[in-house]
């Protein structure tokens, strides 16, 4: 067997020139990490440069490995020892299978440490990673855990109204139990807490920012939301509608809308991030960032199976779910499908926009700690020029409408005067005006001192 073929068989691997009997931690930490993750292999008899050196006594190495694993691993991982021959030399493949009873600890030197795999390194698990390993080992998920909150202390009006609107069915309180949102003892599950009107889980947060340009510099507009996941989804979509262009093209018998982004693609992306984010990461949140040429959604937690999305064909991505209860409820609300086709739909909805090119294909990125979706602005939306519609074509905030109405009555009014009139800071007015100019609703003619505001109507 060739070395390249062997490596292809075990995509996660470590090379070990020799078996270090007196320093078992040097290789057992990789055994721990592989068992706690997707599995992997240690290849004994190969140096760090991938050059096959071979080992002399394969049988002795096998017996020593078995002995060290029994002495220093708890619980015992599922391993296979497979002798191989490469270029006429004997090597040993120690194959470690992904474990069902995580966390798997290295116990020695007065330590009890669980390791995880990050890139090509095996490192001690963080407190958050330990929580995930314990949940996996107990065959539980964060959203299914019983919380200390009494169901009678919380209402579910947002969920009930959303259910009725999206399914055309009447809401029944018994759904709380059948959906897994409350327990038989009358407590909320974590999923129930996420759907409660006054969600008590403070890590359920969304940060939205409109940036000036194509990188993070000056923020034109921003908003923060905390609470019920359906509320977060609604506010995210409102922020996108209010902060992106919705141009139109004149036709003989009317006009044709030409938005920057396919709304269904954005909705699908937001649903995906809210459902699959890692809620055990207490100090993080979902971020929605809008730039001149793209919309970026980032959430804590990589792929649930530990793989990298950029290394996969999205058409073949499995529907493994970090939060199955949360996902099931969103499926009941018709926000997602159960077969895991969300990423494909994001691409298809974006592709359906007029002016789409292959360069505008959505991009998905993941790391062990986060997942990111990048949707590029349609050329129709960014190049509409003077064809931006009137104010009714763009969803504006109440403050922005007041500013426009004030400017209609007094085109030469200054930002300072508007700030005093509306009892807000001048910086707030400047930020809103910058946003209105970016949306194509407002422009300035002349200099700051003697010029005037003009509405694009």
mmCIF file of N, CA and C in Angstrom, residues 6-134:
data_model
loop_
_atom_site.group_PDB
_atom_site.id
_atom_site.type_symbol
_atom_site.label_atom_id
_atom_site.label_comp_id
_atom_site.label_asym_id
_atom_site.label_seq_id
_atom_site.Cartn_x
_atom_site.Cartn_y
_atom_site.Cartn_z
ATOM 1 N N UNK A 6 -2.936 5.346 2.109
ATOM 2 C CA UNK A 6 -3.201 5.126 3.528
ATOM 3 C C UNK A 6 -3.701 6.399 4.186
ATOM 4 N N UNK A 7 -3.049 7.517 3.880
ATOM 5 C CA UNK A 7 -3.455 8.805 4.460
ATOM 6 C C UNK A 7 -4.865 9.162 4.016
ATOM 7 N N UNK A 8 -5.204 8.855 2.750
ATOM 8 C CA UNK A 8 -6.540 9.148 2.250
ATOM 9 C C UNK A 8 -7.596 8.366 3.013
ATOM 10 N N UNK A 9 -7.219 7.160 3.486
ATOM 11 C CA UNK A 9 -8.166 6.347 4.242
ATOM 12 C C UNK A 9 -8.457 6.953 5.609
ATOM 13 N N UNK A 10 -7.479 7.608 6.186
ATOM 14 C CA UNK A 10 -7.659 8.215 7.507
ATOM 15 C C UNK A 10 -7.367 9.711 7.379
ATOM 16 N N UNK A 11 -8.405 10.498 7.113
ATOM 17 C CA UNK A 11 -8.218 11.918 6.822
ATOM 18 C C UNK A 11 -7.676 12.689 8.021
ATOM 19 N N UNK A 12 -7.868 12.156 9.209
ATOM 20 C CA UNK A 12 -7.310 12.769 10.411
ATOM 21 C C UNK A 12 -6.247 11.827 10.954
ATOM 22 N N UNK A 13 -5.017 12.282 10.993
ATOM 23 C CA UNK A 13 -3.932 11.374 11.362
ATOM 24 C C UNK A 13 -2.791 12.130 12.031
ATOM 25 N N UNK A 14 -1.966 11.374 12.734
ATOM 26 C CA UNK A 14 -0.726 11.868 13.326
ATOM 27 C C UNK A 14 0.391 10.895 12.956
ATOM 28 N N UNK A 15 1.550 11.432 12.609
ATOM 29 C CA UNK A 15 2.720 10.605 12.357
ATOM 30 C C UNK A 15 3.521 10.472 13.658
ATOM 31 N N UNK A 16 3.968 9.248 13.945
ATOM 32 C CA UNK A 16 4.828 8.990 15.111
ATOM 33 C C UNK A 16 5.983 8.096 14.656
ATOM 34 N N UNK A 17 7.185 8.622 14.788
ATOM 35 C CA UNK A 17 8.348 7.836 14.366
ATOM 36 C C UNK A 17 8.520 6.608 15.253
ATOM 37 N N UNK A 18 8.387 6.800 16.579
ATOM 38 C CA UNK A 18 8.560 5.723 17.544
ATOM 39 C C UNK A 18 7.434 5.760 18.560
ATOM 40 N N UNK A 19 7.243 4.649 19.244
ATOM 41 C CA UNK A 19 6.306 4.607 20.362
ATOM 42 C C UNK A 19 7.054 5.040 21.618
ATOM 43 N N UNK A 20 6.667 6.173 22.184
ATOM 44 C CA UNK A 20 7.329 6.691 23.378
ATOM 45 C C UNK A 20 6.699 6.044 24.615
ATOM 46 N N UNK A 21 7.337 4.979 25.107
ATOM 47 C CA UNK A 21 6.787 4.234 26.239
ATOM 48 C C UNK A 21 6.798 5.058 27.523
ATOM 49 N N UNK A 22 7.870 5.840 27.722
ATOM 50 C CA UNK A 22 8.011 6.589 28.974
ATOM 51 C C UNK A 22 7.261 7.915 28.958
ATOM 52 N N UNK A 23 6.792 8.313 27.796
ATOM 53 C CA UNK A 23 6.015 9.549 27.681
ATOM 54 C C UNK A 23 4.715 9.266 26.930
ATOM 55 N N UNK A 24 3.860 8.428 27.518
ATOM 56 C CA UNK A 24 2.639 8.019 26.805
ATOM 57 C C UNK A 24 1.695 9.181 26.506
ATOM 58 N N UNK A 25 1.771 10.250 27.314
ATOM 59 C CA UNK A 25 0.887 11.394 27.076
ATOM 60 C C UNK A 25 1.136 12.000 25.700
ATOM 61 N N UNK A 26 2.368 11.890 25.193
ATOM 62 C CA UNK A 26 2.721 12.518 23.926
ATOM 63 C C UNK A 26 1.881 11.990 22.770
ATOM 64 N N UNK A 27 1.388 10.757 22.896
ATOM 65 C CA UNK A 27 0.550 10.209 21.825
ATOM 66 C C UNK A 27 -0.859 9.851 22.301
ATOM 67 N N UNK A 28 -1.019 9.608 23.601
ATOM 68 C CA UNK A 28 -2.358 9.289 24.107
ATOM 69 C C UNK A 28 -3.290 10.507 24.061
ATOM 70 N N UNK A 29 -2.725 11.719 24.087
ATOM 71 C CA UNK A 29 -3.585 12.893 23.957
ATOM 72 C C UNK A 29 -4.272 12.910 22.597
ATOM 73 N N UNK A 30 -3.588 12.377 21.575
ATOM 74 C CA UNK A 30 -4.224 12.276 20.260
ATOM 75 C C UNK A 30 -5.301 11.200 20.255
ATOM 76 N N UNK A 31 -5.074 10.125 20.997
ATOM 77 C CA UNK A 31 -6.104 9.086 21.132
ATOM 78 C C UNK A 31 -7.350 9.682 21.773
ATOM 79 N N UNK A 32 -7.144 10.471 22.832
ATOM 80 C CA UNK A 32 -8.264 11.140 23.503
ATOM 81 C C UNK A 32 -8.994 12.071 22.537
ATOM 82 N N UNK A 33 -8.244 12.879 21.809
ATOM 83 C CA UNK A 33 -8.850 13.853 20.893
ATOM 84 C C UNK A 33 -9.621 13.166 19.779
ATOM 85 N N UNK A 34 -9.066 12.106 19.204
ATOM 86 C CA UNK A 34 -9.750 11.384 18.126
ATOM 87 C C UNK A 34 -11.038 10.742 18.645
ATOM 88 N N UNK A 35 -10.980 10.144 19.839
ATOM 89 C CA UNK A 35 -12.168 9.495 20.406
ATOM 90 C C UNK A 35 -13.242 10.516 20.751
ATOM 91 N N UNK A 36 -12.832 11.705 21.181
ATOM 92 C CA UNK A 36 -13.799 12.762 21.508
ATOM 93 C C UNK A 36 -14.362 13.443 20.270
ATOM 94 N N UNK A 37 -13.715 13.236 19.114
ATOM 95 C CA UNK A 37 -14.157 13.897 17.890
ATOM 96 C C UNK A 37 -14.646 12.926 16.842
ATOM 97 N N UNK A 38 -14.097 13.055 15.645
ATOM 98 C CA UNK A 38 -14.545 12.262 14.510
ATOM 99 C C UNK A 38 -13.756 10.980 14.319
ATOM 100 N N UNK A 39 -12.824 10.711 15.222
ATOM 101 C CA UNK A 39 -11.946 9.577 15.041
ATOM 102 C C UNK A 39 -10.716 9.961 14.250
ATOM 103 N N UNK A 40 -9.764 9.054 14.146
ATOM 104 C CA UNK A 40 -8.534 9.328 13.406
ATOM 105 C C UNK A 40 -7.545 8.204 13.611
ATOM 106 N N UNK A 41 -6.341 8.396 13.119
ATOM 107 C CA UNK A 41 -5.328 7.343 13.197
ATOM 108 C C UNK A 41 -3.972 7.908 13.572
ATOM 109 N N UNK A 42 -3.229 7.145 14.364
ATOM 110 C CA UNK A 42 -1.819 7.419 14.606
ATOM 111 C C UNK A 42 -1.036 6.408 13.781
ATOM 112 N N UNK A 43 -0.075 6.878 13.009
ATOM 113 C CA UNK A 43 0.731 6.021 12.142
ATOM 114 C C UNK A 43 2.144 5.941 12.704
ATOM 115 N N UNK A 44 2.483 4.802 13.338
ATOM 116 C CA UNK A 44 3.794 4.605 13.955
ATOM 117 C C UNK A 44 4.769 4.065 12.921
ATOM 118 N N UNK A 45 5.951 4.677 12.885
ATOM 119 C CA UNK A 45 6.975 4.267 11.938
ATOM 120 C C UNK A 45 7.147 5.270 10.813
ATOM 121 N N UNK A 46 6.541 6.477 10.963
ATOM 122 C CA UNK A 46 6.643 7.544 9.957
ATOM 123 C C UNK A 46 7.071 8.822 10.674
ATOM 124 N N UNK A 47 8.084 9.521 10.154
ATOM 125 C CA UNK A 47 8.545 10.736 10.830
ATOM 126 C C UNK A 47 7.658 11.926 10.485
ATOM 127 N N UNK A 48 7.944 13.065 11.108
ATOM 128 C CA UNK A 48 7.096 14.245 10.958
ATOM 129 C C UNK A 48 7.044 14.775 9.529
ATOM 130 N N UNK A 49 8.037 14.432 8.726
ATOM 131 C CA UNK A 49 8.055 14.877 7.337
ATOM 132 C C UNK A 49 7.306 13.917 6.412
ATOM 133 N N UNK A 50 6.696 12.868 6.993
ATOM 134 C CA UNK A 50 5.958 11.913 6.193
ATOM 135 C C UNK A 50 6.828 10.859 5.531
ATOM 136 N N UNK A 51 8.066 10.727 5.984
ATOM 137 C CA UNK A 51 8.978 9.737 5.415
ATOM 138 C C UNK A 51 8.854 8.440 6.217
ATOM 139 N N UNK A 52 8.607 7.345 5.516
ATOM 140 C CA UNK A 52 8.425 6.047 6.162
ATOM 141 C C UNK A 52 9.779 5.515 6.642
ATOM 142 N N UNK A 53 9.884 5.275 7.945
ATOM 143 C CA UNK A 53 11.114 4.742 8.532
ATOM 144 C C UNK A 53 10.927 3.297 8.988
ATOM 145 N N UNK A 54 9.697 2.923 9.296
ATOM 146 C CA UNK A 54 9.413 1.567 9.728
ATOM 147 C C UNK A 54 9.653 1.350 11.203
ATOM 148 N N UNK A 55 9.084 0.265 11.726
ATOM 149 C CA UNK A 55 9.310 -0.137 13.112
ATOM 150 C C UNK A 55 9.746 -1.608 13.095
ATOM 151 N N UNK A 56 10.531 -2.004 14.110
ATOM 152 C CA UNK A 56 11.156 -3.328 14.098
ATOM 153 C C UNK A 56 10.223 -4.422 14.605
ATOM 154 N N UNK A 57 9.578 -4.176 15.738
ATOM 155 C CA UNK A 57 8.804 -5.239 16.375
ATOM 156 C C UNK A 57 7.353 -4.800 16.498
ATOM 157 N N UNK A 58 6.569 -5.081 15.487
ATOM 158 C CA UNK A 58 5.168 -4.641 15.461
ATOM 159 C C UNK A 58 4.375 -5.259 16.601
ATOM 160 N N UNK A 59 4.617 -6.529 16.897
ATOM 161 C CA UNK A 59 3.859 -7.209 17.947
ATOM 162 C C UNK A 59 4.097 -6.548 19.309
ATOM 163 N N UNK A 60 5.327 -6.215 19.598
ATOM 164 C CA UNK A 60 5.645 -5.568 20.876
ATOM 165 C C UNK A 60 4.986 -4.195 20.973
ATOM 166 N N UNK A 61 5.024 -3.453 19.882
ATOM 167 C CA UNK A 61 4.402 -2.127 19.865
ATOM 168 C C UNK A 61 2.900 -2.247 20.117
ATOM 169 N N UNK A 62 2.264 -3.249 19.501
ATOM 170 C CA UNK A 62 0.826 -3.449 19.713
ATOM 171 C C UNK A 62 0.518 -3.745 21.174
ATOM 172 N N UNK A 63 1.293 -4.619 21.781
ATOM 173 C CA UNK A 63 1.051 -4.985 23.175
ATOM 174 C C UNK A 63 1.267 -3.796 24.108
ATOM 175 N N UNK A 64 2.289 -3.001 23.820
ATOM 176 C CA UNK A 64 2.568 -1.829 24.664
ATOM 177 C C UNK A 64 1.460 -0.794 24.541
ATOM 178 N N UNK A 65 0.979 -0.571 23.331
ATOM 179 C CA UNK A 65 -0.108 0.386 23.123
ATOM 180 C C UNK A 65 -1.342 -0.048 23.911
ATOM 181 N N UNK A 66 -1.695 -1.321 23.820
ATOM 182 C CA UNK A 66 -2.859 -1.832 24.550
ATOM 183 C C UNK A 66 -2.710 -1.615 26.050
ATOM 184 N N UNK A 67 -1.509 -1.879 26.559
ATOM 185 C CA UNK A 67 -1.254 -1.723 27.987
ATOM 186 C C UNK A 67 -1.380 -0.262 28.421
ATOM 187 N N UNK A 68 -0.816 0.660 27.643
ATOM 188 C CA UNK A 68 -0.858 2.086 28.003
ATOM 189 C C UNK A 68 -2.280 2.636 27.934
ATOM 190 N N UNK A 69 -3.044 2.189 26.958
ATOM 191 C CA UNK A 69 -4.427 2.664 26.851
ATOM 192 C C UNK A 69 -5.232 2.199 28.067
ATOM 193 N N UNK A 70 -5.020 0.937 28.495
ATOM 194 C CA UNK A 70 -5.735 0.438 29.677
ATOM 195 C C UNK A 70 -5.344 1.219 30.932
ATOM 196 N N UNK A 71 -4.058 1.606 31.021
ATOM 197 C CA UNK A 71 -3.569 2.266 32.234
ATOM 198 C C UNK A 71 -3.898 3.754 32.293
ATOM 199 N N UNK A 72 -3.976 4.405 31.137
ATOM 200 C CA UNK A 72 -4.037 5.868 31.132
ATOM 201 C C UNK A 72 -5.284 6.472 30.474
ATOM 202 N N UNK A 73 -6.196 5.648 29.969
ATOM 203 C CA UNK A 73 -7.391 6.200 29.326
ATOM 204 C C UNK A 73 -8.652 5.815 30.096
ATOM 205 N N UNK A 74 -9.568 6.762 30.243
ATOM 206 C CA UNK A 74 -10.838 6.520 30.920
ATOM 207 C C UNK A 74 -11.931 7.396 30.287
ATOM 208 N N UNK A 75 -13.001 6.789 29.789
ATOM 209 C CA UNK A 75 -13.209 5.354 29.597
ATOM 210 C C UNK A 75 -12.319 4.822 28.475
ATOM 211 N N UNK A 76 -12.345 3.536 28.252
ATOM 212 C CA UNK A 76 -11.495 2.948 27.222
ATOM 213 C C UNK A 76 -12.064 3.243 25.845
ATOM 214 N N UNK A 77 -11.284 3.823 24.957
ATOM 215 C CA UNK A 77 -11.778 4.124 23.609
ATOM 216 C C UNK A 77 -11.810 2.871 22.743
ATOM 217 N N UNK A 78 -12.569 2.945 21.664
ATOM 218 C CA UNK A 78 -12.659 1.861 20.692
ATOM 219 C C UNK A 78 -11.535 2.037 19.670
ATOM 220 N N UNK A 79 -10.546 1.133 19.701
ATOM 221 C CA UNK A 79 -9.390 1.276 18.819
ATOM 222 C C UNK A 79 -9.147 -0.023 18.042
ATOM 223 N N UNK A 80 -8.441 0.117 16.919
ATOM 224 C CA UNK A 80 -7.999 -1.027 16.123
ATOM 225 C C UNK A 80 -6.518 -0.836 15.818
ATOM 226 N N UNK A 81 -5.759 -1.912 15.886
ATOM 227 C CA UNK A 81 -4.338 -1.849 15.523
ATOM 228 C C UNK A 81 -4.132 -2.661 14.253
ATOM 229 N N UNK A 82 -3.704 -1.961 13.195
ATOM 230 C CA UNK A 82 -3.630 -2.567 11.867
ATOM 231 C C UNK A 82 -2.195 -2.485 11.349
ATOM 232 N N UNK A 83 -1.487 -3.621 11.295
ATOM 233 C CA UNK A 83 -0.133 -3.613 10.704
ATOM 234 C C UNK A 83 -0.219 -3.313 9.208
ATOM 235 N N UNK A 84 0.698 -2.486 8.721
ATOM 236 C CA UNK A 84 0.731 -2.129 7.304
ATOM 237 C C UNK A 84 2.155 -2.300 6.782
ATOM 238 N N UNK A 85 2.250 -2.431 5.478
ATOM 239 C CA UNK A 85 3.562 -2.443 4.839
ATOM 240 C C UNK A 85 3.596 -1.358 3.780
ATOM 241 N N UNK A 86 4.530 -0.435 3.909
ATOM 242 C CA UNK A 86 4.670 0.681 2.977
ATOM 243 C C UNK A 86 6.115 0.716 2.502
ATOM 244 N N UNK A 87 6.290 0.634 1.201
ATOM 245 C CA UNK A 87 7.643 0.657 0.604
ATOM 246 C C UNK A 87 8.546 -0.402 1.203
ATOM 247 N N UNK A 88 7.968 -1.562 1.511
ATOM 248 C CA UNK A 88 8.744 -2.667 2.049
ATOM 249 C C UNK A 88 9.051 -2.564 3.521
ATOM 250 N N UNK A 89 8.546 -1.532 4.206
ATOM 251 C CA UNK A 89 8.797 -1.333 5.637
ATOM 252 C C UNK A 89 7.507 -1.533 6.423
ATOM 253 N N UNK A 90 7.641 -2.058 7.645
ATOM 254 C CA UNK A 90 6.479 -2.286 8.501
ATOM 255 C C UNK A 90 6.134 -1.025 9.301
ATOM 256 N N UNK A 91 4.872 -0.649 9.284
ATOM 257 C CA UNK A 91 4.375 0.432 10.140
ATOM 258 C C UNK A 91 3.121 -0.086 10.838
ATOM 259 N N UNK A 92 2.627 0.678 11.800
ATOM 260 C CA UNK A 92 1.424 0.287 12.524
ATOM 261 C C UNK A 92 0.424 1.438 12.513
ATOM 262 N N UNK A 93 -0.781 1.136 12.103
ATOM 263 C CA UNK A 93 -1.862 2.124 12.151
ATOM 264 C C UNK A 93 -2.708 1.871 13.390
ATOM 265 N N UNK A 94 -2.723 2.841 14.306
ATOM 266 C CA UNK A 94 -3.604 2.785 15.474
ATOM 267 C C UNK A 94 -4.848 3.596 15.126
ATOM 268 N N UNK A 95 -5.901 2.906 14.777
ATOM 269 C CA UNK A 95 -7.140 3.567 14.357
ATOM 270 C C UNK A 95 -8.037 3.774 15.562
ATOM 271 N N UNK A 96 -8.405 5.026 15.821
ATOM 272 C CA UNK A 96 -9.254 5.382 16.953
ATOM 273 C C UNK A 96 -10.615 5.781 16.408
ATOM 274 N N UNK A 97 -11.647 5.063 16.816
ATOM 275 C CA UNK A 97 -12.997 5.363 16.340
ATOM 276 C C UNK A 97 -13.648 6.444 17.189
ATOM 277 N N UNK A 98 -14.530 7.194 16.567
ATOM 278 C CA UNK A 98 -15.282 8.228 17.295
ATOM 279 C C UNK A 98 -16.091 7.569 18.400
ATOM 280 N N UNK A 99 -15.980 8.101 19.616
ATOM 281 C CA UNK A 99 -16.607 7.454 20.770
ATOM 282 C C UNK A 99 -18.025 7.916 21.050
ATOM 283 N N UNK A 100 -18.792 7.058 21.696
ATOM 284 C CA UNK A 100 -20.168 7.373 22.093
ATOM 285 C C UNK A 100 -20.276 7.747 23.564
ATOM 286 N N UNK A 101 -19.188 7.607 24.311
ATOM 287 C CA UNK A 101 -19.242 7.827 25.753
ATOM 288 C C UNK A 101 -18.289 8.938 26.173
ATOM 289 N N UNK A 102 -18.305 9.994 25.442
ATOM 290 C CA UNK A 102 -17.449 11.144 25.718
ATOM 291 C C UNK A 102 -17.820 11.782 27.055
ATOM 292 N N UNK A 103 -16.856 12.480 27.678
ATOM 293 C CA UNK A 103 -15.481 12.723 27.236
ATOM 294 C C UNK A 103 -14.544 11.558 27.573
ATOM 295 N N UNK A 104 -13.552 11.355 26.712
ATOM 296 C CA UNK A 104 -12.496 10.366 26.935
ATOM 297 C C UNK A 104 -11.282 11.101 27.498
ATOM 298 N N UNK A 105 -10.846 10.695 28.678
ATOM 299 C CA UNK A 105 -9.793 11.399 29.399
ATOM 300 C C UNK A 105 -8.453 10.671 29.314
ATOM 301 N N UNK A 106 -7.401 11.480 29.292
ATOM 302 C CA UNK A 106 -6.058 10.963 29.601
ATOM 303 C C UNK A 106 -5.891 11.144 31.109
ATOM 304 N N UNK A 107 -5.569 10.050 31.809
ATOM 305 C CA UNK A 107 -5.425 10.080 33.264
ATOM 306 C C UNK A 107 -3.989 9.678 33.608
ATOM 307 N N UNK A 108 -3.194 10.617 34.049
ATOM 308 C CA UNK A 108 -1.815 10.338 34.397
ATOM 309 C C UNK A 108 -1.105 11.596 34.841
ATOM 310 N N UNK A 109 0.028 11.432 35.522
ATOM 311 C CA UNK A 109 0.812 12.576 36.012
ATOM 312 C C UNK A 109 -0.024 13.484 36.911
ATOM 313 N N UNK A 110 -0.969 12.878 37.654
ATOM 314 C CA UNK A 110 -1.824 13.674 38.524
ATOM 315 C C UNK A 110 -2.847 14.500 37.770
ATOM 316 N N UNK A 111 -3.074 14.167 36.494
ATOM 317 C CA UNK A 111 -4.001 14.935 35.665
ATOM 318 C C UNK A 111 -5.147 14.058 35.183
ATOM 319 N N UNK A 112 -6.226 14.703 34.862
ATOM 320 C CA UNK A 112 -7.377 14.050 34.211
ATOM 321 C C UNK A 112 -7.877 15.041 33.160
ATOM 322 N N UNK A 113 -7.420 14.856 31.921
ATOM 323 C CA UNK A 113 -7.642 15.860 30.875
ATOM 324 C C UNK A 113 -8.286 15.221 29.650
ATOM 325 N N UNK A 114 -9.308 15.868 29.129
ATOM 326 C CA UNK A 114 -9.918 15.461 27.858
ATOM 327 C C UNK A 114 -9.365 16.363 26.763
ATOM 328 N N UNK A 115 -8.990 15.771 25.654
ATOM 329 C CA UNK A 115 -8.408 16.529 24.545
ATOM 330 C C UNK A 115 -9.372 16.570 23.361
ATOM 331 N N UNK A 116 -9.229 17.627 22.551
ATOM 332 C CA UNK A 116 -10.005 17.767 21.327
ATOM 333 C C UNK A 116 -9.041 18.094 20.193
ATOM 334 N N UNK A 117 -9.512 17.876 18.990
ATOM 335 C CA UNK A 117 -8.684 18.096 17.815
ATOM 336 C C UNK A 117 -8.987 19.451 17.212
ATOM 337 N N UNK A 118 -7.986 20.291 17.078
ATOM 338 C CA UNK A 118 -8.087 21.574 16.401
ATOM 339 C C UNK A 118 -7.008 21.591 15.316
ATOM 340 N N UNK A 119 -7.436 21.507 14.061
ATOM 341 C CA UNK A 119 -6.474 21.429 12.975
ATOM 342 C C UNK A 119 -5.671 20.149 13.090
ATOM 343 N N UNK A 120 -4.355 20.266 13.147
ATOM 344 C CA UNK A 120 -3.502 19.080 13.274
ATOM 345 C C UNK A 120 -2.937 18.948 14.682
ATOM 346 N N UNK A 121 -3.604 19.604 15.656
ATOM 347 C CA UNK A 121 -3.145 19.559 17.038
ATOM 348 C C UNK A 121 -4.195 18.945 17.942
ATOM 349 N N UNK A 122 -3.723 18.318 19.013
ATOM 350 C CA UNK A 122 -4.599 17.804 20.064
ATOM 351 C C UNK A 122 -4.378 18.670 21.298
ATOM 352 N N UNK A 123 -5.413 19.394 21.705
ATOM 353 C CA UNK A 123 -5.274 20.349 22.804
ATOM 354 C C UNK A 123 -6.332 20.075 23.868
ATOM 355 N N UNK A 124 -6.084 20.506 25.125
ATOM 356 C CA UNK A 124 -7.077 20.295 26.186
ATOM 357 C C UNK A 124 -8.405 20.981 25.852
ATOM 358 N N UNK A 125 -9.499 20.299 26.140
ATOM 359 C CA UNK A 125 -10.827 20.855 25.876
ATOM 360 C C UNK A 125 -11.101 22.038 26.798
ATOM 361 N N UNK A 126 -11.737 23.069 26.254
ATOM 362 C CA UNK A 126 -12.152 24.208 27.063
ATOM 363 C C UNK A 126 -13.391 23.834 27.871
ATOM 364 N N UNK A 127 -13.797 24.719 28.775
ATOM 365 C CA UNK A 127 -14.994 24.463 29.583
ATOM 366 C C UNK A 127 -16.224 24.281 28.692
ATOM 367 N N UNK A 128 -16.341 25.115 27.644
ATOM 368 C CA UNK A 128 -17.487 24.999 26.740
ATOM 369 C C UNK A 128 -17.441 23.693 25.958
ATOM 370 N N UNK A 129 -16.251 23.296 25.521
ATOM 371 C CA UNK A 129 -16.125 22.027 24.797
ATOM 372 C C UNK A 129 -16.426 20.846 25.713
ATOM 373 N N UNK A 130 -16.072 20.969 26.990
ATOM 374 C CA UNK A 130 -16.386 19.902 27.937
ATOM 375 C C UNK A 130 -17.894 19.734 28.092
ATOM 376 N N UNK A 131 -18.618 20.841 28.108
ATOM 377 C CA UNK A 131 -20.076 20.758 28.187
ATOM 378 C C UNK A 131 -20.631 19.976 27.005
ATOM 379 N N UNK A 132 -20.111 20.271 25.816
ATOM 380 C CA UNK A 132 -20.600 19.584 24.618
ATOM 381 C C UNK A 132 -20.245 18.103 24.659
ATOM 382 N N UNK A 133 -19.040 17.778 25.140
ATOM 383 C CA UNK A 133 -18.635 16.377 25.223
ATOM 384 C C UNK A 133 -19.504 15.605 26.222
ATOM 385 N N UNK A 134 -19.822 16.230 27.345
ATOM 386 C CA UNK A 134 -20.674 15.583 28.349
ATOM 387 C C UNK A 134 -22.074 15.350 27.777
#
